[in-house]
Amino acid sequence: MDQPTNLEGEGSAEKFLHIPYDQRWELLKLTIVRIYMEENNKLVQLARRMKDEYSFDAQTHQYRYHFKKWDIKKRTTTQEKSAVISALGKRRLQEGISTSEVILDQGGIDKAVDKKQLKRYINQSIRESESLTFSPGLFLQQSLPYAALMRSIGGNVDDHSSPSSVGPATPAYLSVNSPQGNGPPPASQTDLSPTMQLVQRKVLTDRTRLFLEGRGQDLMKQMNRDERKSTITWLHDFWIGPKTWDLPSINFKSFAQHPIPSTPIQQLEQGQSLESIPPLQSDMALDSPTQLCRWTIHYKDEEDYEGLSSPLSTADSNPEEHFDIDDESTWSEWPTQGRPQSLANTLSSGLEQNMFTMVQKEGLPLAADSIINTIKKSPDELQAEAIGFIIMSRNIDAFDEILEAEGVPECISAISPFHLAAKFLDGGKSCCLIMEELVNCLYDRNSIGLNYVDKSGHTVLDTLFATILRSHSTASLKIVSDTFADQSQCTGQEVDPCGRWDADSPCIRQLYSWKGEVTIPREWKHMFCHSSVQTVCHCISVIFTTSRKPGINTRSGLFIRRCPHCGLKLDTGPLHSLVITTFFLANHALPGETLFGMIACLVCLLTYFADPCTRVEVSISAVLGLSLADDECQHSPLNAAELASQVPSSIIDSWPHEVRQGWSVFNTILQHDVIQRRRETVSSPNALGIDFDDSTDTETEDIDSCDHRLHENHLIYCGNQWLGLVWAAIQAELLTYRRLNEDDSWLSPRFKMKDIPIAFESNDDQLINQALGVIGDDGQRMLKDHSQCGLFEAQHPGCVRREEACALYYSNLDDWKRSTFIESLEVDD
């Protein structure tokens, strides 16, 4: 029998007395629910009224049974309250929205929201929720403007979703009536009803918690387009702020020419609607960076010069007229008076005063004041955040100032400072200085020895390898580690290791804001060049010549695979990881690649006691991405040289000539060093079966014959004289040659790659010296004397200066517009 659509009033004769008792329950359902719910009667009162008024005699337990069957309950469940808050939170900016517009469907019966229950629930949940906490590194991640970030998380920049379509789906049992009226949204909290004020507070607090927990994608799912845009712009402006901290500059550098309204659907101050803001200029051509590198030159300031005032130039007399925001040489110096004493204070006051952005914090879809209060209660964490910004901006002076003023916060390891420095390499301005400062200034629990491996299991050396592939190949970092699988943007890519662009460069700002791209275009990159190679090798030297150095043979966290047959975890040693990195650099090579840089990294690591003889279980098919069979194990114990020798020749033959030539040199040096080291401990030197003529092998001189001071702390391997010769020649090449024009060679004519394998095979001293450029074509020696291990007598033997290494002046690094002079290093005793 169909249920009636409505009931007649009291006294109606329609009491269904002629219907059997069991069937009357459904016919009287609406009446029972009305008396119980709307008229708020208890079960005993309900039973009495139904008996007196409708001649329907039932016990209270029978009503309980049928209410459960009908899904009728007076009390709103926690799940329903959360759904109501979510639905109202999406619409909190609509005019006239209130709890009265929310209807709960209970067994086909409409039920209004109990405001008292909802308010009690919100107050209790806020009161009982855990305190908000701030973890260092949170703001360091906000490097992308709106368009690029939405692209990176798979969102649509021009998504004009309705409020109800964002966040968790509204359950079917809940509906919200759209309030009538087209007026503006509430201008402030006080314009909302008390219950809606609580709802708003709850929604914003929950979103703030997501942000502070680093759950950025979950946060974006809670917001509509305009909320996302205002939030991302606010965060990105803050990310830019520590480098400029000047509103016009921030607006320019973030391309914030499109003001964000204080509320997402409010008219802009200029009378312009949000919809009338021009779309992204995706059809505009980018200002591509130059293909010519910058470089750094370490110098030793041996003289104290008296400073003289320069004549007042036209630019000095009228700085604004000659100001170019993209040319730092035209920037006026900040006045020292009135400036905060620390960057941490600058960050805190900047957030509190909101002076870095046009986005009004009152209109943010976050509880901005809660963020500010949480950060103010976390001074150490904020200082660690400030140091993170300093590392990313490669600001040595600021690093010294903050350490001198406030010291090192105990929580600095939370930002993985050494790994962060390895991601933001800058061979055009700072080289290894930031890494050196970190290594020398962070002690005890914060030292590199105890923080060499990060939470992802990557060593600092791993991070350097990833930076090489990111910057100088077309390879995706997804092949390197599962950690990068869900990352569409590579951290640090906004700074080019050879100094051709950084986060402030017009090309990067245009790429992110105009185009909405999150990856560096292939045509911007170039091969692993000398400026980058020098920076990587100097960082390696800084890391492994300190008294707090980590173990250089610590297992790598890259290229980890698992055998599909036996399930064994296949991890690699540092040199295995270097071999695989070299393979992928070769297999995804950019034009002009020679693999000289990877040869330099190999020789540098071998010099600092990386062990080429260590064997680990490796599957060539797995690490190179070849086909795998799961019916048998395909891994075997291999050292780094054996791993390199097993790369299929069919792949090598597909590489350009220069790459194949570099791979041959790489393998020759690695295999030769394995033989030399084994000769020290076994009678049969050629356990590898490598085709070298033992009768022509050079006898290794006794290590005691090398008296370089680094041997006192056992920092340097000195058992391979030819390895030392190669290392000395590589350092000289990096100190004296750069490509000055785009049609120039990437290598100097002195470093003859094609002759190196021949020289090793023939064991000809004269030939190897000529191939490496140690002896010039005229027979004159080009290098100063160096130790058997390839080190010069230098202030820092791992970061030698040109005048410490070269016997003659033959450098072409005299283009001062592309040179940056930085301090020479000293070995940490």
Short mmCIF file of N, CA, C and O in Angstrom, two decimals, residues 279-333:
data_model
loop_
_atom_site.label_atom_id
_atom_site.label_comp_id
_atom_site.label_asym_id
_atom_site.label_seq_id
_atom_site.Cartn_x
_atom_site.Cartn_y
_atom_site.Cartn_z
N PRO A 279 43.24 36.32 -18.65
CA PRO A 279 43.76 34.96 -18.42
C PRO A 279 45.26 34.93 -18.52
O PRO A 279 45.90 35.90 -18.90
N LEU A 280 45.84 33.78 -18.19
CA LEU A 280 47.28 33.61 -18.31
C LEU A 280 47.72 33.87 -19.75
O LEU A 280 47.04 33.48 -20.69
N GLN A 281 48.88 34.48 -19.88
CA GLN A 281 49.38 34.84 -21.20
C GLN A 281 50.19 33.67 -21.76
O GLN A 281 51.39 33.76 -21.97
N SER A 282 49.49 32.55 -22.01
CA SER A 282 50.18 31.32 -22.40
C SER A 282 50.71 31.38 -23.82
O SER A 282 51.53 30.56 -24.21
N ASP A 283 50.25 32.36 -24.61
CA ASP A 283 50.71 32.44 -25.98
C ASP A 283 51.93 33.34 -26.15
O ASP A 283 52.45 33.50 -27.24
N MET A 284 52.40 33.95 -25.05
CA MET A 284 53.55 34.84 -25.13
C MET A 284 54.85 34.05 -25.16
O MET A 284 54.98 33.00 -24.54
N ALA A 285 55.81 34.58 -25.91
CA ALA A 285 57.12 33.92 -26.01
C ALA A 285 57.92 34.18 -24.74
O ALA A 285 57.90 35.28 -24.18
N LEU A 286 58.63 33.14 -24.27
CA LEU A 286 59.45 33.27 -23.08
C LEU A 286 60.79 33.90 -23.41
O LEU A 286 61.30 33.76 -24.53
N ASP A 287 61.37 34.57 -22.44
CA ASP A 287 62.74 35.06 -22.56
C ASP A 287 63.68 33.90 -22.20
O ASP A 287 63.98 33.68 -21.03
N SER A 288 64.11 33.15 -23.19
CA SER A 288 64.96 31.99 -22.93
C SER A 288 66.31 32.44 -22.40
O SER A 288 66.85 33.46 -22.83
N PRO A 289 66.88 31.69 -21.47
CA PRO A 289 68.19 32.06 -20.92
C PRO A 289 69.30 31.81 -21.92
O PRO A 289 69.15 31.03 -22.87
N THR A 290 70.42 32.44 -21.70
CA THR A 290 71.59 32.21 -22.53
C THR A 290 72.10 30.80 -22.35
O THR A 290 71.88 30.16 -21.31
N GLN A 291 72.81 30.29 -23.35
CA GLN A 291 73.44 28.99 -23.24
C GLN A 291 74.87 29.10 -22.70
O GLN A 291 75.56 28.09 -22.54
N LEU A 292 75.32 30.33 -22.43
CA LEU A 292 76.68 30.55 -21.94
C LEU A 292 76.69 30.65 -20.42
O LEU A 292 75.93 31.43 -19.83
N CYS A 293 77.56 29.88 -19.81
CA CYS A 293 77.59 29.79 -18.34
C CYS A 293 78.24 31.02 -17.71
O CYS A 293 78.97 31.77 -18.34
N ARG A 294 77.97 31.17 -16.44
CA ARG A 294 78.76 32.02 -15.55
C ARG A 294 79.70 31.10 -14.77
O ARG A 294 79.57 29.88 -14.84
N TRP A 295 80.60 31.70 -14.01
CA TRP A 295 81.50 30.87 -13.21
C TRP A 295 82.00 31.65 -12.00
O TRP A 295 81.85 32.87 -11.92
N THR A 296 82.54 30.91 -11.06
CA THR A 296 83.12 31.52 -9.86
C THR A 296 84.63 31.29 -9.86
O THR A 296 85.12 30.28 -10.37
N ILE A 297 85.34 32.23 -9.28
CA ILE A 297 86.80 32.13 -9.14
C ILE A 297 87.14 32.37 -7.68
O ILE A 297 86.85 33.44 -7.13
N HIS A 298 87.71 31.39 -7.04
CA HIS A 298 88.15 31.54 -5.65
C HIS A 298 89.41 32.40 -5.61
O HIS A 298 90.32 32.21 -6.42
N TYR A 299 89.45 33.32 -4.68
CA TYR A 299 90.63 34.16 -4.56
C TYR A 299 91.05 34.24 -3.09
O TYR A 299 90.24 34.01 -2.18
N LYS A 300 92.29 34.60 -2.88
CA LYS A 300 92.81 34.81 -1.53
C LYS A 300 93.14 36.28 -1.38
O LYS A 300 93.96 36.83 -2.11
N ASP A 301 92.48 36.91 -0.44
CA ASP A 301 92.69 38.34 -0.21
C ASP A 301 93.93 38.51 0.65
O ASP A 301 93.89 38.42 1.88
N GLU A 302 95.06 38.73 0.01
CA GLU A 302 96.33 38.81 0.73
C GLU A 302 96.70 40.23 1.11
O GLU A 302 97.65 40.45 1.85
N GLU A 303 95.99 41.20 0.59
CA GLU A 303 96.31 42.59 0.87
C GLU A 303 95.13 43.27 1.53
O GLU A 303 93.98 42.97 1.24
N ASP A 304 95.42 44.18 2.44
CA ASP A 304 94.38 45.01 3.04
C ASP A 304 94.36 46.34 2.30
O ASP A 304 95.33 47.12 2.36
N TYR A 305 93.28 46.55 1.59
CA TYR A 305 93.17 47.77 0.80
C TYR A 305 92.34 48.80 1.55
O TYR A 305 91.39 48.48 2.24
N GLU A 306 92.72 50.05 1.38
CA GLU A 306 91.96 51.14 1.97
C GLU A 306 90.82 51.52 1.02
O GLU A 306 91.05 51.79 -0.16
N GLY A 307 89.62 51.50 1.53
CA GLY A 307 88.48 51.81 0.70
C GLY A 307 88.42 53.28 0.35
O GLY A 307 88.66 54.15 1.19
N LEU A 308 88.14 53.56 -0.93
CA LEU A 308 88.00 54.93 -1.41
C LEU A 308 86.60 55.13 -1.95
O LEU A 308 86.03 54.23 -2.58
N SER A 309 86.03 56.29 -1.68
CA SER A 309 84.69 56.59 -2.18
C SER A 309 84.75 56.84 -3.67
O SER A 309 85.60 57.62 -4.15
N SER A 310 83.87 56.20 -4.41
CA SER A 310 83.81 56.42 -5.84
C SER A 310 83.06 57.71 -6.11
O SER A 310 82.20 58.13 -5.32
N PRO A 311 83.37 58.39 -7.23
CA PRO A 311 82.63 59.60 -7.59
C PRO A 311 81.15 59.26 -7.75
O PRO A 311 80.79 58.17 -8.19
N LEU A 312 80.31 60.20 -7.39
CA LEU A 312 78.86 60.00 -7.49
C LEU A 312 78.45 59.94 -8.94
O LEU A 312 78.67 60.88 -9.71
N SER A 313 77.94 58.80 -9.35
CA SER A 313 77.55 58.64 -10.74
C SER A 313 76.14 59.16 -10.95
O SER A 313 75.41 59.47 -10.02
N THR A 314 75.76 59.23 -12.21
CA THR A 314 74.40 59.67 -12.54
C THR A 314 73.39 58.72 -11.95
O THR A 314 72.34 59.11 -11.43
N ALA A 315 73.72 57.42 -12.01
CA ALA A 315 72.79 56.43 -11.45
C ALA A 315 72.66 56.59 -9.95
O ALA A 315 71.59 56.43 -9.38
N ASP A 316 73.78 56.92 -9.26
CA ASP A 316 73.73 57.10 -7.82
C ASP A 316 72.91 58.31 -7.44
O ASP A 316 72.22 58.33 -6.42
N SER A 317 73.00 59.39 -8.25
CA SER A 317 72.28 60.62 -7.92
C SER A 317 70.80 60.48 -8.17
O SER A 317 70.00 61.18 -7.57
N ASN A 318 70.42 59.60 -9.05
CA ASN A 318 69.01 59.41 -9.35
C ASN A 318 68.74 57.92 -9.52
O ASN A 318 68.55 57.43 -10.63
N PRO A 319 68.77 57.17 -8.41
CA PRO A 319 68.72 55.70 -8.52
C PRO A 319 67.44 55.18 -9.14
O PRO A 319 67.46 54.19 -9.84
N GLU A 320 66.32 55.83 -8.89
CA GLU A 320 65.06 55.32 -9.41
C GLU A 320 65.02 55.35 -10.94
O GLU A 320 64.43 54.50 -11.58
N GLU A 321 65.69 56.38 -11.50
CA GLU A 321 65.66 56.52 -12.96
C GLU A 321 66.38 55.37 -13.65
O GLU A 321 66.02 54.95 -14.74
N HIS A 322 67.42 54.84 -12.99
CA HIS A 322 68.24 53.79 -13.60
C HIS A 322 67.95 52.42 -12.99
O HIS A 322 68.66 51.47 -13.26
N PHE A 323 66.90 52.33 -12.19
CA PHE A 323 66.60 51.07 -11.50
C PHE A 323 66.06 50.04 -12.49
O PHE A 323 65.15 50.31 -13.27
N ASP A 324 66.66 48.86 -12.46
CA ASP A 324 66.19 47.73 -13.25
C ASP A 324 66.01 46.57 -12.30
O ASP A 324 66.98 46.08 -11.71
N ILE A 325 64.78 46.12 -12.14
CA ILE A 325 64.50 45.10 -11.12
C ILE A 325 65.20 43.79 -11.41
O ILE A 325 65.43 42.98 -10.52
N ASP A 326 65.58 43.56 -12.68
CA ASP A 326 66.26 42.32 -13.03
C ASP A 326 67.78 42.46 -13.01
O ASP A 326 68.50 41.51 -13.28
N ASP A 327 68.28 43.65 -12.69
CA ASP A 327 69.72 43.89 -12.63
C ASP A 327 70.09 44.32 -11.22
O ASP A 327 69.86 45.45 -10.81
N GLU A 328 70.65 43.39 -10.43
CA GLU A 328 70.93 43.68 -9.03
C GLU A 328 71.96 44.79 -8.86
O GLU A 328 72.03 45.41 -7.81
N SER A 329 72.78 45.04 -9.90
CA SER A 329 73.77 46.09 -9.77
C SER A 329 73.14 47.48 -9.69
O SER A 329 73.79 48.43 -9.28
N THR A 330 71.87 47.61 -10.10
CA THR A 330 71.20 48.91 -10.05
C THR A 330 70.39 49.09 -8.77
O THR A 330 69.77 50.12 -8.59
N TRP A 331 70.36 48.07 -7.92
CA TRP A 331 69.57 48.16 -6.70
C TRP A 331 70.28 49.03 -5.67
O TRP A 331 71.50 48.93 -5.48
N SER A 332 69.54 49.87 -4.99
CA SER A 332 70.10 50.68 -3.91
C SER A 332 70.28 49.81 -2.67
O SER A 332 69.50 48.88 -2.41
N GLU A 333 71.31 50.10 -1.89
CA GLU A 333 71.53 49.35 -0.65
C GLU A 333 70.44 49.70 0.35
O GLU A 333 70.00 50.84 0.45
#
